[in-house]
CSV table of C-alpha atoms and ligand atoms in Angstrom, one decimal:
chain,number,residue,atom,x,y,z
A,1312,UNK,CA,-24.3,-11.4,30.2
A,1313,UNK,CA,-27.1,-12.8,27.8
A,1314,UNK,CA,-26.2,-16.4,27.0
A,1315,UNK,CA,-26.9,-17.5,23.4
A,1316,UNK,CA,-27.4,-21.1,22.3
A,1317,UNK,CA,-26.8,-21.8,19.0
A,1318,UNK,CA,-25.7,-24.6,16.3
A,1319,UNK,CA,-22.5,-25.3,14.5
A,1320,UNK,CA,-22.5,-27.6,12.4
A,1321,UNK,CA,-24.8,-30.2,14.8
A,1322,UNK,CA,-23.4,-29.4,17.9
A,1323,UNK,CA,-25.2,-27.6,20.4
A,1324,UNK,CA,-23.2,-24.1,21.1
A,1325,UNK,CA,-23.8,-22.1,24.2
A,1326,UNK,CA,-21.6,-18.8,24.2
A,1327,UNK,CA,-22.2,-14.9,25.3
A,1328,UNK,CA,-24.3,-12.5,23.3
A,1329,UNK,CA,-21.6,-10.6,21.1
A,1330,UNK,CA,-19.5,-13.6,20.4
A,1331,UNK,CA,-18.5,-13.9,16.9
A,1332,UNK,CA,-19.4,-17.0,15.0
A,1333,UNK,CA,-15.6,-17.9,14.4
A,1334,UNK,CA,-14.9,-17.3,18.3
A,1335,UNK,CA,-17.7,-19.6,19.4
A,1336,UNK,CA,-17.0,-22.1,16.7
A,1337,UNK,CA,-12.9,-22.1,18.0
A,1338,UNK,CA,-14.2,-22.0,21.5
A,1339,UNK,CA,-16.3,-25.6,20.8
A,1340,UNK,CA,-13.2,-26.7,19.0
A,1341,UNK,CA,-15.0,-26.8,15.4
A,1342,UNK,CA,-12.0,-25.4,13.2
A,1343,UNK,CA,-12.9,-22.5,10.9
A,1344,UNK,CA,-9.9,-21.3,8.6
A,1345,UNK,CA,-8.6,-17.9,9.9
A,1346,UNK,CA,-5.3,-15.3,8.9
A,1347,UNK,CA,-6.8,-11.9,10.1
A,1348,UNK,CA,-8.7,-12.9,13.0
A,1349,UNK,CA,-7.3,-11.1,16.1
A,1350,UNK,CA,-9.0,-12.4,19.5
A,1351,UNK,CA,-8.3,-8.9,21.3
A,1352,UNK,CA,-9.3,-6.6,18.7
A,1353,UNK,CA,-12.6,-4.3,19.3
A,1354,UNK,CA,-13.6,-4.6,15.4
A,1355,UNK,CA,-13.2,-7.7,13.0
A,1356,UNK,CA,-10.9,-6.9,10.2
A,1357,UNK,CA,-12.3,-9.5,7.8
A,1358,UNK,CA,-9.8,-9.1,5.3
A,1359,UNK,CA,-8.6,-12.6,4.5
A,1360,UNK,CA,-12.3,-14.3,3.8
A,1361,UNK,CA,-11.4,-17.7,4.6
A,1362,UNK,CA,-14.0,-17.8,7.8
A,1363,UNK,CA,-16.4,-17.9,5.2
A,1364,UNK,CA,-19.6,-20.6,6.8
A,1365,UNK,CA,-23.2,-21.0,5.8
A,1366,UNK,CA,-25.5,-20.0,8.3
A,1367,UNK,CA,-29.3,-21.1,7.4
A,1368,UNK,CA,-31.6,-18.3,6.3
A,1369,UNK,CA,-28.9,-15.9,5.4
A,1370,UNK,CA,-26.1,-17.4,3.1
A,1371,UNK,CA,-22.8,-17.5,3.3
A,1372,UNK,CA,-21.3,-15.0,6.0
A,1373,UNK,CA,-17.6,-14.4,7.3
A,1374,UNK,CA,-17.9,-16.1,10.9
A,1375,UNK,CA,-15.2,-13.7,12.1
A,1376,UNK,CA,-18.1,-10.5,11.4
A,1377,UNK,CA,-20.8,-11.5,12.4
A,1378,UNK,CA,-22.0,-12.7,15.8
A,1379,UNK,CA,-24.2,-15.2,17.7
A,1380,UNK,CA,-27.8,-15.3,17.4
A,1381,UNK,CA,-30.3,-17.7,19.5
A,1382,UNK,CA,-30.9,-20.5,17.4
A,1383,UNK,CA,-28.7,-19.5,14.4
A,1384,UNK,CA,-28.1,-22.5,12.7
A,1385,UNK,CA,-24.3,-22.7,10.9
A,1386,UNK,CA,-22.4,-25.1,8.5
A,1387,UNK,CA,-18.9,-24.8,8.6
A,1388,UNK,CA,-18.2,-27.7,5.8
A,1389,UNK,CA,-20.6,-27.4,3.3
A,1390,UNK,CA,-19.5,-28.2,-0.7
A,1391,UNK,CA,-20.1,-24.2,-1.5
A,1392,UNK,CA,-18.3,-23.1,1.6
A,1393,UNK,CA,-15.5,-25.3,0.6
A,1394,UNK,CA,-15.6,-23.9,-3.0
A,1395,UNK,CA,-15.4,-20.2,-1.4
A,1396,UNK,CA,-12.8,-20.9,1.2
A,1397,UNK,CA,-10.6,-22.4,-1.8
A,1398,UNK,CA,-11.4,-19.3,-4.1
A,1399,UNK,CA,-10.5,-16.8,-1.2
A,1400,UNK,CA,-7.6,-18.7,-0.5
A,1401,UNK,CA,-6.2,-18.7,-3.9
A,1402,UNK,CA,-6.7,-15.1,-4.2
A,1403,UNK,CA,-4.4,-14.5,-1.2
A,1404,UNK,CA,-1.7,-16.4,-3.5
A,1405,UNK,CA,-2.2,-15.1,-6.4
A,1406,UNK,CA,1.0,-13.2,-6.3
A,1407,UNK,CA,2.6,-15.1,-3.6
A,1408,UNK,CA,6.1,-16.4,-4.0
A,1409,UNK,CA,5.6,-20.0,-3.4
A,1410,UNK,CA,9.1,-20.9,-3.2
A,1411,UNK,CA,8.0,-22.7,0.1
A,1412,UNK,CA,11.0,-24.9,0.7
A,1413,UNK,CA,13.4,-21.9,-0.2
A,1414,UNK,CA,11.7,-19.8,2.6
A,1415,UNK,CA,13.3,-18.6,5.9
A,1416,UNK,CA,9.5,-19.5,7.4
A,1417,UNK,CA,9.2,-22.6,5.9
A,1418,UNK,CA,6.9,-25.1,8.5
A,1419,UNK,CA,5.9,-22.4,10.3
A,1420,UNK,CA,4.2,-20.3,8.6
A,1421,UNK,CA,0.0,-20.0,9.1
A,1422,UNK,CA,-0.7,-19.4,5.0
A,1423,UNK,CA,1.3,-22.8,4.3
A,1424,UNK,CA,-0.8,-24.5,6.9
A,1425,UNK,CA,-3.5,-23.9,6.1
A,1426,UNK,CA,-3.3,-24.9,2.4
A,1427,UNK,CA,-3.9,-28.6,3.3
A,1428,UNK,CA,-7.0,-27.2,5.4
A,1429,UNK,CA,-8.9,-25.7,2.0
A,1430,UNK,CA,-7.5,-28.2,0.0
A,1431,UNK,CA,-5.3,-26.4,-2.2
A,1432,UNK,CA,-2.2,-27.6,-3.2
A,1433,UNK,CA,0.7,-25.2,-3.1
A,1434,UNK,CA,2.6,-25.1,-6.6
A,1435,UNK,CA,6.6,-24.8,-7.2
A,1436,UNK,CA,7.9,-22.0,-8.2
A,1437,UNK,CA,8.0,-23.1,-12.1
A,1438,UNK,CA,4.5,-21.8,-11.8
A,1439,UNK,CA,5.1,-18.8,-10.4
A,1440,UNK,CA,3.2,-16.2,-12.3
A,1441,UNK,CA,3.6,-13.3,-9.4
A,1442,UNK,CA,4.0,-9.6,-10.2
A,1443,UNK,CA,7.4,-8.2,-11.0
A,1444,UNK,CA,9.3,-8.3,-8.2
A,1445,UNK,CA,10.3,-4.3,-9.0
A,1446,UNK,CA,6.2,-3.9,-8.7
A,1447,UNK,CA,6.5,-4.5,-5.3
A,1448,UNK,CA,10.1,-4.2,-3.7
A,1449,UNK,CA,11.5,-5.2,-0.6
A,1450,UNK,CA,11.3,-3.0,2.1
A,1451,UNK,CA,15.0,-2.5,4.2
A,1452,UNK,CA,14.3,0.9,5.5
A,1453,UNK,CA,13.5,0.0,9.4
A,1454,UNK,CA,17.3,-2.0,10.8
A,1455,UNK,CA,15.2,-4.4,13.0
A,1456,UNK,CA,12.7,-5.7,10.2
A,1457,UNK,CA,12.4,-6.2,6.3
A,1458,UNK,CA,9.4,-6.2,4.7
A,1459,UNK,CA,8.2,-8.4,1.5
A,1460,UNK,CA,5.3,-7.1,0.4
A,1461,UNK,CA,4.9,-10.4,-2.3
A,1462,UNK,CA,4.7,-12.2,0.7
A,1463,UNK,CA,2.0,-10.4,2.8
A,1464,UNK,CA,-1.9,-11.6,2.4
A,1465,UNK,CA,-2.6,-7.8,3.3
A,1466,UNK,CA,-4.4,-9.3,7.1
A,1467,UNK,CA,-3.7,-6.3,8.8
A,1468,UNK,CA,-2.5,-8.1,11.8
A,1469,UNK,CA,0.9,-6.1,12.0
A,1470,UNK,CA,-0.9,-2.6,11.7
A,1471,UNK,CA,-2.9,-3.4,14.7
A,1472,UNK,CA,-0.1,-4.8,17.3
A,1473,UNK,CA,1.5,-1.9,16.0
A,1474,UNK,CA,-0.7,0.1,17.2
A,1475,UNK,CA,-1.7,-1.3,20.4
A,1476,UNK,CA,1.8,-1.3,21.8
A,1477,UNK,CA,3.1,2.3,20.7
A,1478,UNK,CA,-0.6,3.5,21.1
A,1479,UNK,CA,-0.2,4.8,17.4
A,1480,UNK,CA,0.7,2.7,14.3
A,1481,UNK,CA,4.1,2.7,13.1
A,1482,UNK,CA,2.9,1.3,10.2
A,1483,UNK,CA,0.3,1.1,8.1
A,1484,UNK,CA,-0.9,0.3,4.6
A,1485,UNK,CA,-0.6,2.4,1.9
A,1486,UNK,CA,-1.2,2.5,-2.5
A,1487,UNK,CA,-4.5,0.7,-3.4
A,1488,UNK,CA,-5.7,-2.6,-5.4
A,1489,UNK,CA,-2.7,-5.2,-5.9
A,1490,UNK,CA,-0.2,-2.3,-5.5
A,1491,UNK,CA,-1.4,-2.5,-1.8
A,1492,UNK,CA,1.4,-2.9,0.5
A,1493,UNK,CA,2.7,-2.2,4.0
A,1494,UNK,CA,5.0,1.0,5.0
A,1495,UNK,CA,7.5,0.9,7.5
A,1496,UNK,CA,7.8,4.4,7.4
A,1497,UNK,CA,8.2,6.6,4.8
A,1498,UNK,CA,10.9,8.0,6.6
A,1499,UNK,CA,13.7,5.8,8.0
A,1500,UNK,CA,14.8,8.3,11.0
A,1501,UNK,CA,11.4,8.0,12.4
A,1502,UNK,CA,11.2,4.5,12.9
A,1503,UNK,CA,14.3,4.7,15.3
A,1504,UNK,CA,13.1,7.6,17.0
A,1505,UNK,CA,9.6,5.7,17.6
A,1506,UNK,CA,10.0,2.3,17.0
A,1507,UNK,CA,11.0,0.1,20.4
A,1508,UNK,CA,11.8,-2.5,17.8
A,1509,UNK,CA,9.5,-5.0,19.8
A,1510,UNK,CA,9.4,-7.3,16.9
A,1511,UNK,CA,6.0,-8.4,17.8
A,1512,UNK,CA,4.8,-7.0,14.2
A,1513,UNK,CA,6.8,-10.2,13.0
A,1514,UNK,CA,5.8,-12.4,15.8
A,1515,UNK,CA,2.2,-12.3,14.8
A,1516,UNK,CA,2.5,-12.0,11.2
A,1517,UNK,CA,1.0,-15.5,9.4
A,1518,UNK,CA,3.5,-15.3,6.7
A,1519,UNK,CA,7.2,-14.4,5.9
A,1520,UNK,CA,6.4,-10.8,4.9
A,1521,UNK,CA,8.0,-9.3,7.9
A,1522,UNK,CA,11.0,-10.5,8.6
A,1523,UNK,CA,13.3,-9.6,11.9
A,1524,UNK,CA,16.6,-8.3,11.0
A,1525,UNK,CA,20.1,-7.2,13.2
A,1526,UNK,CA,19.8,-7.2,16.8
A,1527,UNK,CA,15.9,-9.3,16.4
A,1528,UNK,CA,16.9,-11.7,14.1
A,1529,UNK,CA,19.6,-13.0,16.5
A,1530,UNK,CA,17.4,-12.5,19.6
A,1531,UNK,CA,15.1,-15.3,18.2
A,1532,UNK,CA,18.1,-17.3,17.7
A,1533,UNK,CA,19.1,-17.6,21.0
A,1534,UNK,CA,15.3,-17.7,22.3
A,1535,UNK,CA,15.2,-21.0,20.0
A,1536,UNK,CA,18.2,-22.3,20.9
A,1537,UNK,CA,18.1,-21.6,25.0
B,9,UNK,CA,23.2,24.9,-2.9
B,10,UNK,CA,23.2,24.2,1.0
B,11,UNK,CA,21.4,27.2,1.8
B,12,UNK,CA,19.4,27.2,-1.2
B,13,UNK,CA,17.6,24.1,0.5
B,14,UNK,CA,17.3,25.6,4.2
B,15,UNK,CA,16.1,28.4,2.2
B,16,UNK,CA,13.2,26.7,0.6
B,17,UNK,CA,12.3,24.6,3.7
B,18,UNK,CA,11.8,27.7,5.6
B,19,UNK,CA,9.3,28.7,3.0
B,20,UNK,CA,7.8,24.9,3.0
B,21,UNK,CA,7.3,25.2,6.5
B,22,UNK,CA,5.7,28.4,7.0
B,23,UNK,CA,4.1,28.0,3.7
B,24,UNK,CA,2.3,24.8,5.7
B,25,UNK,CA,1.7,26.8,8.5
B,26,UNK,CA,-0.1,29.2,7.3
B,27,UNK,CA,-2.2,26.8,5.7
B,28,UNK,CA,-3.1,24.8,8.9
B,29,UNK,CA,-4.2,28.1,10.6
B,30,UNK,CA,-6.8,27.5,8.3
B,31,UNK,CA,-7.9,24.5,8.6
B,32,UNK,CA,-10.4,22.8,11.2
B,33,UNK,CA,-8.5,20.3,13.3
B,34,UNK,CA,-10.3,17.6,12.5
B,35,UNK,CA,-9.0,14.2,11.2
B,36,UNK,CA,-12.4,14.7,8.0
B,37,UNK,CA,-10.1,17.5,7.4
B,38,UNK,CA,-7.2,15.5,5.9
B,39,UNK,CA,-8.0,15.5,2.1
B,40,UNK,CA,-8.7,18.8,2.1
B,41,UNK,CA,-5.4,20.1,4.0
B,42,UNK,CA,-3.7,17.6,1.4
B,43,UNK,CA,-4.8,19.3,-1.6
B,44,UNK,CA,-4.4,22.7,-0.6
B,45,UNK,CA,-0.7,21.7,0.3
B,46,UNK,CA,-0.2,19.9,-3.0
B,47,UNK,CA,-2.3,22.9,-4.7
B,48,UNK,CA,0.3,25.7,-3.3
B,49,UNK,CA,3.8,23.8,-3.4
B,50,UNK,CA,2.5,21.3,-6.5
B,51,UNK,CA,3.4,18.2,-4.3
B,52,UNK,CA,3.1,16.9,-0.6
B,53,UNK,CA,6.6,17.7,0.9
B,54,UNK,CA,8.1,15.6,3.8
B,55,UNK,CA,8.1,17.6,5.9
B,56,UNK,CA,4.3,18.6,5.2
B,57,UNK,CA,3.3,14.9,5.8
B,58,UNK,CA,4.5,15.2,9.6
B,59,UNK,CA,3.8,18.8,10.1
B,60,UNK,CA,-0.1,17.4,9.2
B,61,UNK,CA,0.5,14.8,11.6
B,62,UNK,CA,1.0,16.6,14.5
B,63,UNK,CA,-1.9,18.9,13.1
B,64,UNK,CA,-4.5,16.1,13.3
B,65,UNK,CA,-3.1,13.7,15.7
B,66,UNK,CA,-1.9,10.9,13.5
B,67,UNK,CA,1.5,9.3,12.4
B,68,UNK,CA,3.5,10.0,9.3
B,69,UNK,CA,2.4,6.5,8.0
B,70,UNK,CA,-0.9,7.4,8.3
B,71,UNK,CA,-1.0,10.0,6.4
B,72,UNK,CA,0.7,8.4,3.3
B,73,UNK,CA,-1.4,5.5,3.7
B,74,UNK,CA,-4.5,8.1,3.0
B,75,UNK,CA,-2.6,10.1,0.6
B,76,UNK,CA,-0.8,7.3,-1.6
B,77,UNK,CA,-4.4,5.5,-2.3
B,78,UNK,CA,-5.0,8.7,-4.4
B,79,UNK,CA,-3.0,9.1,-7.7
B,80,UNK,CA,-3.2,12.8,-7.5
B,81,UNK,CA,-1.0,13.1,-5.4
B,82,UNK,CA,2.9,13.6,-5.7
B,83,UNK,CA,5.7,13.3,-3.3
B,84,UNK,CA,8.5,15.0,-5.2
B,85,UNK,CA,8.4,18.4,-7.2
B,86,UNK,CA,7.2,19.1,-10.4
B,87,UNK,CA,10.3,20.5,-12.5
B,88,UNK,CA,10.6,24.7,-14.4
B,89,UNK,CA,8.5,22.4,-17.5
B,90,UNK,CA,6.3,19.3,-16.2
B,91,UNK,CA,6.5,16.2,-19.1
B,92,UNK,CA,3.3,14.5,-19.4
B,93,UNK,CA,3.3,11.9,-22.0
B,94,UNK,CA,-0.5,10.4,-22.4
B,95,UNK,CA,-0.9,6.4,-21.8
B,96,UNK,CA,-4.3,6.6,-22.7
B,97,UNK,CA,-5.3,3.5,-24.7
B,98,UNK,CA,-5.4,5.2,-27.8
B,99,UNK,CA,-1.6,6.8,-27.3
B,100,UNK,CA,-0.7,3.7,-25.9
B,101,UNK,CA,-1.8,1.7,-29.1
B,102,UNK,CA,0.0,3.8,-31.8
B,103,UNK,CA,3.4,4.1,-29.8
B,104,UNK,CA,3.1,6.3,-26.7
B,105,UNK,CA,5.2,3.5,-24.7
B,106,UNK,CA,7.9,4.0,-27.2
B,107,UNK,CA,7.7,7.9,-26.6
B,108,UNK,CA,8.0,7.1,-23.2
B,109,UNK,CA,10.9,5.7,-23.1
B,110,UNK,CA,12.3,7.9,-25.6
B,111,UNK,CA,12.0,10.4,-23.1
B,112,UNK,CA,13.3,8.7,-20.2
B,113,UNK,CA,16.3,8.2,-21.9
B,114,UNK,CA,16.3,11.8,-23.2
B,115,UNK,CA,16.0,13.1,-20.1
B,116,UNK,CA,17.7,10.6,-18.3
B,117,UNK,CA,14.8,10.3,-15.5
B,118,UNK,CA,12.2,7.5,-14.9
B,119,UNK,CA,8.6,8.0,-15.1
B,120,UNK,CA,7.4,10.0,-11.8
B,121,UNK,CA,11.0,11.5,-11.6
B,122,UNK,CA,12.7,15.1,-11.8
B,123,UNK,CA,15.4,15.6,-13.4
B,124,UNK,CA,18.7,17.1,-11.6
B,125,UNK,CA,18.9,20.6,-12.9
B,126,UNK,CA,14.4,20.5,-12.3
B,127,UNK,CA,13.9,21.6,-15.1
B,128,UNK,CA,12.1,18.5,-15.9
B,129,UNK,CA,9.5,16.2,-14.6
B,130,UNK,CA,8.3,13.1,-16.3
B,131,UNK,CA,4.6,11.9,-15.8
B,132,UNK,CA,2.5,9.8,-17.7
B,133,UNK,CA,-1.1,10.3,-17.4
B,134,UNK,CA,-4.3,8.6,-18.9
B,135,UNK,CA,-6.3,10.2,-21.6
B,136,UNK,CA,-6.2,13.5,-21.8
B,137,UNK,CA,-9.0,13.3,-24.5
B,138,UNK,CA,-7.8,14.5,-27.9
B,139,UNK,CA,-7.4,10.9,-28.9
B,140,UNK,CA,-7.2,12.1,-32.6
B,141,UNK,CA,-3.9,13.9,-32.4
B,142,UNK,CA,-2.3,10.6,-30.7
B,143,UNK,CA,0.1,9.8,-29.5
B,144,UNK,CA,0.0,13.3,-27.4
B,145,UNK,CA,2.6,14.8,-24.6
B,146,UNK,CA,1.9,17.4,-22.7
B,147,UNK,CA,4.9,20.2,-21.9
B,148,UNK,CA,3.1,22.4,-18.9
B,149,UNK,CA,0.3,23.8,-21.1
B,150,UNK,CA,1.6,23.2,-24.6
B,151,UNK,CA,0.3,19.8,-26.2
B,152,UNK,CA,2.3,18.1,-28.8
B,153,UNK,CA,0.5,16.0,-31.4
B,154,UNK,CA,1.5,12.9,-32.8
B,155,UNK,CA,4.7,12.6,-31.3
B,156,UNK,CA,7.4,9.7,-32.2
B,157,UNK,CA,10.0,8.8,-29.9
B,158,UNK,CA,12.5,10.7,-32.8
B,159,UNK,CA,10.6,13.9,-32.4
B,160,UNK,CA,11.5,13.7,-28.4
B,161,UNK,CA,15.0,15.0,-29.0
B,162,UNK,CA,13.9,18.2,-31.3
B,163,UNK,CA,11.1,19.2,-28.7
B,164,UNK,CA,13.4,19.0,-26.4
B,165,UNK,CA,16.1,20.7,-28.2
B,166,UNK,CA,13.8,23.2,-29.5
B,167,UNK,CA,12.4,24.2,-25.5
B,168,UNK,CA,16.3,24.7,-24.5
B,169,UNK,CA,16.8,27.0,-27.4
B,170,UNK,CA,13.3,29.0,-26.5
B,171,UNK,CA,14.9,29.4,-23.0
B,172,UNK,CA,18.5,30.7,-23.6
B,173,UNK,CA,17.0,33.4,-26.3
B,174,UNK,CA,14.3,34.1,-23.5
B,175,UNK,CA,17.7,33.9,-21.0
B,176,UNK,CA,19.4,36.6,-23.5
B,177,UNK,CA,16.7,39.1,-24.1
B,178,UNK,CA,16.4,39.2,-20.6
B,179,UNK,CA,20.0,40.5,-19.9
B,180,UNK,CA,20.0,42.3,-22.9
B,181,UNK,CA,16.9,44.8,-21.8
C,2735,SF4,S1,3.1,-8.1,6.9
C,2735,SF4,FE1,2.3,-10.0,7.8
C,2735,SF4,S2,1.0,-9.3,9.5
C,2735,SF4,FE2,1.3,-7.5,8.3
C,2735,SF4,S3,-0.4,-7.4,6.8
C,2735,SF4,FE3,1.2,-8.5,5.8
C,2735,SF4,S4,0.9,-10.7,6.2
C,2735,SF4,FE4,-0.4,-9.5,7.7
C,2736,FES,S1,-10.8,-14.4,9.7
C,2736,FES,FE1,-12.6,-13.8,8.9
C,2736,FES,S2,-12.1,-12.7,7.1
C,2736,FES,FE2,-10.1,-13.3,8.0
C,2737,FES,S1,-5.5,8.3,-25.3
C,2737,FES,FE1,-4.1,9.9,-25.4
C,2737,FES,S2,-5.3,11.6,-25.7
C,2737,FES,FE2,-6.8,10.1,-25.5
């Protein structure tokens, strides 16, 4: 394999050709702000935009796209990739419920971390401005999992665990624009005929969109407390 | 009732059928088989959504994820006389929202519904481009100018009364 050298933020990076940016940058523990970035998968998703860095000669680029060139020079931290990462970030809220402390996933969930990371501050409730919650209802049709779609940053990491485990996603995403949102199924019977109700859908979700229910929600229990 | 429904799934299902034996299977193919489905039955039926499925090699959610990005189209029937009230911005800014609701309540459906009998459906669509006659609905082919959420309950009326005469002729030829 072709070995690349390149330079993030003034550090030396050596790393195989085909390496993303973000993955090299991770690898040579420089930190790049990631929800939708799956290690595994064959083809970026880029979804969330928060990998945004500057690489010299070409702008600003998400590091999770594109990969490794000899001598690519890249800024992780500069002022206008802050300002992006900080934009992208508080599109991803826009209609998030930021009831934070009211949340089953509160302090461990990926989209609250990072917050202090991009330097936003997450705002109570009071502010709330989100869409009507009857815009976008909960989802209760599969008994192992809800689904809130004002909580999901649309980062397609469910769809493609999903995928990889039944060999054929389960669910997927369906509507357009802000009406975007996840489907179970649109019909309940199928998701016990298919569904091994693995849960991992919810274990890899960065928010508290998916949340397990019944015989899942009490498995975790007992993982947590044995 | 009960049979009714086995009835008309039989005919869904060969109905679809005969419209796959058509069709290339071929996953580009999906719009297309969509709209010819929703072309001959006026909406994508359940069991159409899986039938395709299994046509193409995909899952159910799939499919709606494709389908549902479109606003064309429908999931549940149109009813005997499709309601279309227009929430174009011109309707919109000399009352259509208050037609609206005078028809959901007439009709005791919510927009995109069908009412129990099917007799009606309830749609609201954008411009329909006779912006001068606003605020317009739309019963199947019949456009009614200027409407105000008062005039709902003769139209309606007036439609029920068209249908029992049509009803009586009927039995009396
Ligand atoms: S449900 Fe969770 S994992 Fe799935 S798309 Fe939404 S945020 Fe991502
Ligand atoms: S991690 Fe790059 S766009 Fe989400
Ligand atoms: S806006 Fe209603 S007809 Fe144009």
């Amino acid at each position: 394999m072709e070995q690349i050298e390149l330079t993030i933020d003034d550090k030396k990076v050596n790393t195989k050709a085909g390496t993303k940016i973000l993955e090299a940058a991770l690898d040579a523990e420089i930190y790049i702000p990631n929800l939708c970035y799956i290690a595994e998968a064959e083809l970026p998703y880029g979804g969330c935009r928060l990998c945004y860095v500057h690489v010299e000669g070409r702008g600003l680029v998400t590091a999770c796209t594109l990969p490794v060139e000899n001598g690519m020079v890249v800024h992780t931290q500069t002022p206008e990739v802050m300002r992006v990462r900080r934009t992208a970030y508080k599109l991803l809220i826009a209609y998030h419920n930021l009831d934070c402390r009211a949340c089953w996933k509160n302090k461990k969930c990926d989209l609250q971390k990072l917050a202090a990371k991009v330097k936003v501050k997450l705002k109570r409730p009071e502010d709330f401005r989100g869409l009507p919650t009857e815009f976008l209802p909960l989802d209760t049709t599969n008994p192992y999992i809800t689904y809130d779609p004002l909580q999901c940053i649309i980062c397609g990491k469910c769809v493609w665990v999903c995928s990889k485990i039944c060999g054929e996603p389960l669910l997927d995403f369906a509507y357009r624009g802000n009406k975007t949102r996840l489907t179970l199924s649109p019909d309940a019977v199928l998701v016990e005929e298919k569904c091994p109700s693995c849960g991992q859908c919810a274990v890899v979700c960065p928010t508290a969109a998916l949340q397990p229910q019944g015989p899942l929600a009490s498995n975790e229990h007992s993982a947590e407390a044995g | 009732m009960e049979e009714q429904n086995a009835a008309e799934e039989q005919q869904i299902k060969e109905g679809i059928a005969e419209i796959l034996t058509q069709c290339e299977q071929d996953r580009s193919q999906l719009i297309p088989i969509l709209q010819r489905v929703q072309e001959t039955f006026g909406y994508l039926p359940k069991s159409a959504i899986s039938e395709i499925g299994s046509f193409l090699g995909m899952t159910d959610v799939q499919i709606y994820g494709v389908a549902s990005f479109y606003n064309h189209f429908r999931y549940i029937p149109l009813g005997k006389h499709p309601v279309q009230m227009c929430m174009g911005t011109a309707c919109h800014m000399v009352g259509g929202g208050l037609v609206l609701e005078a028809l959901e309540r007439a009709l005791d459906v919510e927009v995109g519904g069908i009412t129990i009998d099917k007799q009606f459906s309830l749609d609201r669509v954008a411009c329909i481009g006779c912006c001068g006659l606003a605020p317009v609905m739309v019963i199947g082919e019949k456009i009614f100018p200027k409407m105000t959420s008062t005039k709902v309950d003769e139209v309606l009326v007036n439609l029920k009364m068209e249908e029992e005469e049509a009803a009586q002729e009927e039995t009396d030829n």
